[in-house]
Amino acid sequence: MPESAPIPLSHELNALVMALRRILPQEAVLAGAEEMRPYECDGLTAYRKLPGVVCLPDNTRQVQEILRLCTQMQVPVVVRGAGTGLSGGALPLSHGVLVSLARFTRILEIDPDNRTARVECGVRNLAISEAAAPYGLYYAPDPSSQIACTIGGNVAENAGGVHCLKYGLTVHNVLGVKVLTMDGELMELGGHTLDAPGYDLLALMHGSEGLLSVIVEVTVKLLPKPERAQVVLAAFDSVAKAGAAVTEIIGAGIIPSGMEMMDNLALLAAEDYAHAGYPVDAAALLLCELDGVNEEVSELIFQVRELLLKTGAHEVRTTRDEAERLKFWAGRKSAFPAVGRLAPDYYCMDGTIPRKRLPEVLTRIAELSQQYSLRVANVFHAGDGNLHPLILYDANQPGELKRAEEFGAKILELCLEVGGTITGEHGVGVEKLNQMCAQFTPTELAQFHEIKYAFDPKGLLNPGKAVPTLQRCAEHGAMHVHHGNLPFPELERF
Amino acid sequence: MDADHSAALLASVHEALAQKTSLQITGGGSKSFYGRQPAGKPLSVANHRGILRDEPGELVITARAGTPLAEIEAALGARQQMLAFEPPHFGPGATLGGTIACGLSGPRRPYAGAARDFVLGARIINGRGEILKFGGEVMKNVSGFDAARLMTGALGTLGILLDVSLKVLPRPQHEITLTQACTAQQALEIMTGLARLPLPLSAACFSADTLYLRLSGSESGVRAAQKKIGGEPLSNQEAFWLQVREHTHDFFQGKTLLWRLSLPPAAPLLHLPGQWFIDWGGAQRWLRNPLPADVIRATAVKLGGHAMLFRGGEHTGSVFHPLPPGLLALHKRLKNVFDPQGIFNPGRLYAEF
Ligand SMILES: Cc1cc2nc3c(=O)[nH]c(=O)nc-3n(C[C@H](O)[C@H](O)[C@H](O)COP(=O)(O)OP(=O)(O)OC[C@H]3O[C@@H](n4cnc5c(N)ncnc54)[C@H](O)[C@@H]3O)c2cc1C
């Protein structure tokens, strides 16, 4: 629902803009419709809204003043990093302030001996590894959006990446954050040590989607670059076989540094876009990366090749050099934009399932695709059971967006049904509020609201995102598979 | 012996709420020394036990909180898997719930992750007498706030853990421990230097003029790394790391206060008298001395770390590193939204809640 006309500045909004201009430089406050346009949505472009006003602070003190002012004037605040989020977490509020932290780009310290980097929240994910590279170190989590997304946004979403199978998610790679609570108080959670006294509030910040605090600084753990990394590519004539191969490899006690799968539509698109050299006849493509000590990698590559052939791969290729390895990953990492070229619009889903249910879930997704007459390309972090079905649609065709959303909702229900979750790494945002009603009971949701209350008693930080109101869930009662006569008894025991 | 006692536990919570009494949650009692002195009517979760779901191929195990840690480790060991954070038992009775509530990790921690890193989900009873489930059994999950991880190390002050799901890892095919004689200063330098290199390190500690480095991985990989590092292989390595993990090593014997300092790993040696045991590649340092808490804490803070009284002395004062006022206030608010009447383990973590 794009808004074309500029929103009229209400009386309060006017006062707010004036007050903000008193605490920030002129160019750091945007209130005109056209200059605010770039902030009207994040990566979930189907939802758009112009904010009341945009602020572009460039230091913590300025953010503190914005938050204090907003607390005083009871104005809601939405924080934005790079706006690559895929669940509408950074969707503005028309009566609120959008605080962009894009100017927080200073790398404050690289400490090679302690293997840490202390950076401002707006530093791009990839920029950290670039800054650490001269020391032979890098930051492990590598979301496909890593050229653009910010480390603050990564913490807020607990972002993952293709290397998270072995090296963990953002939460496993951050040692400390400095945050501001809504009343402008600066707090340090964690720091430069492996643990901190008191509750694990550092963990709680991960995936909190900008509802609990504004993260202004992040200290991440750096790792030594592995001596060797090599990718084995395997082509299969069925997705089920590729799924079985994943289970075999993990079952053999091997933890690859990445294990990614693409179905035919996704790999064709990626090949067309990035010319990675993928076998275009494959029904499913598996990329399995092994890294570590030279000798160990040799051993593992051999083992993995055997397992892949045993599970029915009709083509197995090992990268010959670093250039080819990077090319293989470039194809995978560009899968979203590549698929994006197949249709005017695509809707990226993100659910996690127990690995072993992969074949059955894929079959059901294919059936749904027929039922909704919408094509779907599948990209997965297969090792983690994290699915990204990309539903292709055309928003200009009446009813297609709605159909795509319904299709997406069905996929998430399916993930829950098989004992999984409605979001592995993209967050709930505004997108999956209804599915939250299915995954959690009203008392659990109430507890989430109370956690938010402990941080933000006035409910001014990113209100309305991530955790649905109980009222919304009551209205959305049909989704309550969790407590209905669910034919999946294991769900209750989770 | 496996049994679901959640209904009985829930009833005890409702009773405590009605009678306005507090509860001291206990498992096997192996870590009753840890933290501040417990208060309240003992409520044992030890009977609430049993492995609920055990999925080797999914790298997940879910068990009731009262399940003995040894039982879980045996189940995992039988299929060459492990709890990679090497949790200390500190006694034969250690349960899964107590392990997660204390959030302690063993020698592998800097290389594999801590208890909190492996928690995927938990079912709890909160202080309103509600059963709540957070997280799940899959590797990646960002639905809702990460309340399951929040329970780790909270010492039961936010709720009673009923069941916990943990990520597990394959056991390394091969391990070797290499030792060399050196001074503490040299040990720190070596550990810091090696940590910057891509080596399959899985433990690094220093005690009594000896540096111990453990390597884990495939046999060929471990051998190659061994060539680079040098040192004498330790014959009884499993027993050694077990002693370090369980504090049965000589260093930990005796009555002198035992302090745990958590520091940036490369932090220099601290000029505090007493005996030192350096673990976690420098990030965890144990100190035995009777100095006043303030002195030890101030020294740790100066180097970017913190200190807690682990064993010995009176556990009635401040045991864990004190929190700055803003953070303490936030802790109280969080405690309040999970346990508004303050019935769970009051004062176990901090005197204030
Ligand atoms: C092509 C493409 C590929 C992607 N691939 C991956 C992938 O592989 N893995 C993955 O996990 N994600 C992926 N994403 C999603 C997205 O990039 C991540 O969620 C990323 O972490 C968002 O960072 P951001 O800086 O863009 O945050 P934004 O989109 O600006 O914000 C995301 C949320 O975080 C909050 N937030 C942002 N900064 C802060 C802060 N400093 N303090 C508090 N709250 C804050 C916002 O309010 C919002 O709720 C992809 C997205 C795209 C477009």
Short mmCIF file of C-alpha atoms and ligand atoms in Angstrom, two decimals, chain A residues 42-43 78-86 88-90 101 121 142-145 148-162 209-211 213-216 332-333 336-337 346 381 388 425-426 462, ligand 1:
data_model
loop_
_atom_site.label_atom_id
_atom_site.label_comp_id
_atom_site.label_asym_id
_atom_site.label_seq_id
_atom_site.Cartn_x
_atom_site.Cartn_y
_atom_site.Cartn_z
CA ASP A 42 13.19 -2.20 4.39
CA GLY A 43 13.88 -5.37 2.40
CA VAL A 78 12.00 2.89 14.96
CA VAL A 79 15.70 2.22 14.54
CA ARG A 80 17.15 1.39 11.16
CA GLY A 81 20.52 -0.01 10.15
CA ALA A 82 20.96 -0.62 6.44
CA GLY A 83 17.32 -1.51 5.88
CA THR A 84 18.08 -4.93 4.41
CA GLY A 85 15.83 -6.70 6.93
CA LEU A 86 13.33 -9.03 5.31
CA GLY A 88 9.62 -5.29 8.01
CA GLY A 89 11.37 -4.73 11.35
CA ALA A 90 12.53 -1.30 10.23
CA LEU A 101 22.21 4.65 12.34
CA CYS A 121 26.63 -0.31 15.09
CA ASP A 142 28.36 -13.91 6.75
CA PRO A 143 24.77 -13.16 5.76
CA SER A 144 24.33 -12.97 2.00
CA SER A 145 23.58 -9.28 2.50
CA ALA A 148 25.28 -3.86 2.95
CA CYS A 149 23.81 -4.95 6.29
CA THR A 150 25.08 -3.42 9.53
CA ILE A 151 26.43 -5.23 12.56
CA GLY A 152 23.74 -3.52 14.68
CA GLY A 153 21.08 -4.96 12.39
CA ASN A 154 22.82 -8.35 12.57
CA VAL A 155 22.59 -8.32 16.36
CA ALA A 156 18.98 -7.13 16.27
CA GLU A 157 18.06 -10.02 13.96
CA ASN A 158 20.63 -12.57 15.19
CA ALA A 159 21.67 -12.91 11.58
CA GLY A 160 23.10 -16.10 10.20
CA GLY A 161 25.02 -16.87 7.05
CA VAL A 162 26.36 -19.72 5.01
CA GLU A 209 14.46 -6.63 16.56
CA GLY A 210 14.98 -3.16 17.95
CA LEU A 211 12.28 -3.58 20.62
CA SER A 213 17.27 -1.13 23.13
CA VAL A 214 19.22 0.81 20.58
CA ILE A 215 22.54 -0.93 19.99
CA VAL A 216 25.23 1.67 19.40
CA ARG A 332 24.81 -18.95 -3.79
CA LYS A 333 25.06 -15.54 -2.16
CA PHE A 336 17.95 -13.82 -3.85
CA PRO A 337 18.61 -11.06 -6.39
CA TYR A 346 9.43 -12.34 -4.97
CA HIS A 381 21.01 -23.35 4.68
CA HIS A 388 14.31 -19.91 2.16
CA GLU A 425 17.10 -15.71 10.84
CA HIS A 426 14.99 -13.00 9.23
CA ASN A 462 9.61 -0.25 17.65
C1 LIG C 1 19.62 -10.03 -0.48
C2 LIG C 1 19.49 -10.27 0.98
C3 LIG C 1 20.12 -11.37 1.55
C4 LIG C 1 20.02 -11.62 2.91
N1 LIG C 1 20.67 -12.70 3.43
C5 LIG C 1 20.62 -12.93 4.76
C6 LIG C 1 21.31 -14.05 5.32
O1 LIG C 1 21.99 -14.80 4.64
N2 LIG C 1 21.19 -14.25 6.67
C7 LIG C 1 20.46 -13.43 7.45
O2 LIG C 1 20.41 -13.65 8.66
N3 LIG C 1 19.81 -12.36 6.95
C8 LIG C 1 19.86 -12.10 5.63
N4 LIG C 1 19.19 -11.02 5.12
C9 LIG C 1 18.38 -10.17 6.02
C10 LIG C 1 19.09 -8.93 6.57
O3 LIG C 1 20.18 -8.57 5.77
C11 LIG C 1 19.55 -9.16 8.00
O4 LIG C 1 18.42 -9.33 8.83
C12 LIG C 1 20.41 -8.02 8.58
O5 LIG C 1 20.86 -8.42 9.85
C13 LIG C 1 19.68 -6.71 8.72
O6 LIG C 1 20.63 -5.69 8.96
P1 LIG C 1 20.31 -4.17 8.62
O7 LIG C 1 21.44 -3.35 9.06
O8 LIG C 1 19.93 -4.03 7.21
O9 LIG C 1 19.07 -3.91 9.57
P2 LIG C 1 17.64 -3.20 9.26
O10 LIG C 1 16.93 -3.89 8.17
O11 LIG C 1 17.89 -1.75 9.11
O12 LIG C 1 16.93 -3.47 10.62
C14 LIG C 1 16.54 -4.76 11.00
C15 LIG C 1 15.92 -4.73 12.39
O13 LIG C 1 16.91 -4.44 13.34
C16 LIG C 1 16.62 -3.26 14.05
N5 LIG C 1 17.89 -2.55 14.19
C17 LIG C 1 18.77 -2.24 13.22
N6 LIG C 1 19.85 -1.64 13.74
C18 LIG C 1 19.66 -1.59 15.07
C19 LIG C 1 20.41 -1.08 16.16
N7 LIG C 1 21.59 -0.51 15.97
N8 LIG C 1 19.89 -1.18 17.40
C20 LIG C 1 18.70 -1.76 17.60
N9 LIG C 1 17.94 -2.24 16.62
C21 LIG C 1 18.42 -2.17 15.36
C22 LIG C 1 15.58 -2.55 13.23
O14 LIG C 1 14.72 -1.78 14.05
C23 LIG C 1 14.85 -3.68 12.58
O15 LIG C 1 13.89 -4.21 13.46
C24 LIG C 1 19.26 -10.75 3.74
C25 LIG C 1 18.64 -9.65 3.17
C26 LIG C 1 18.74 -9.40 1.81
C27 LIG C 1 18.07 -8.20 1.27
#
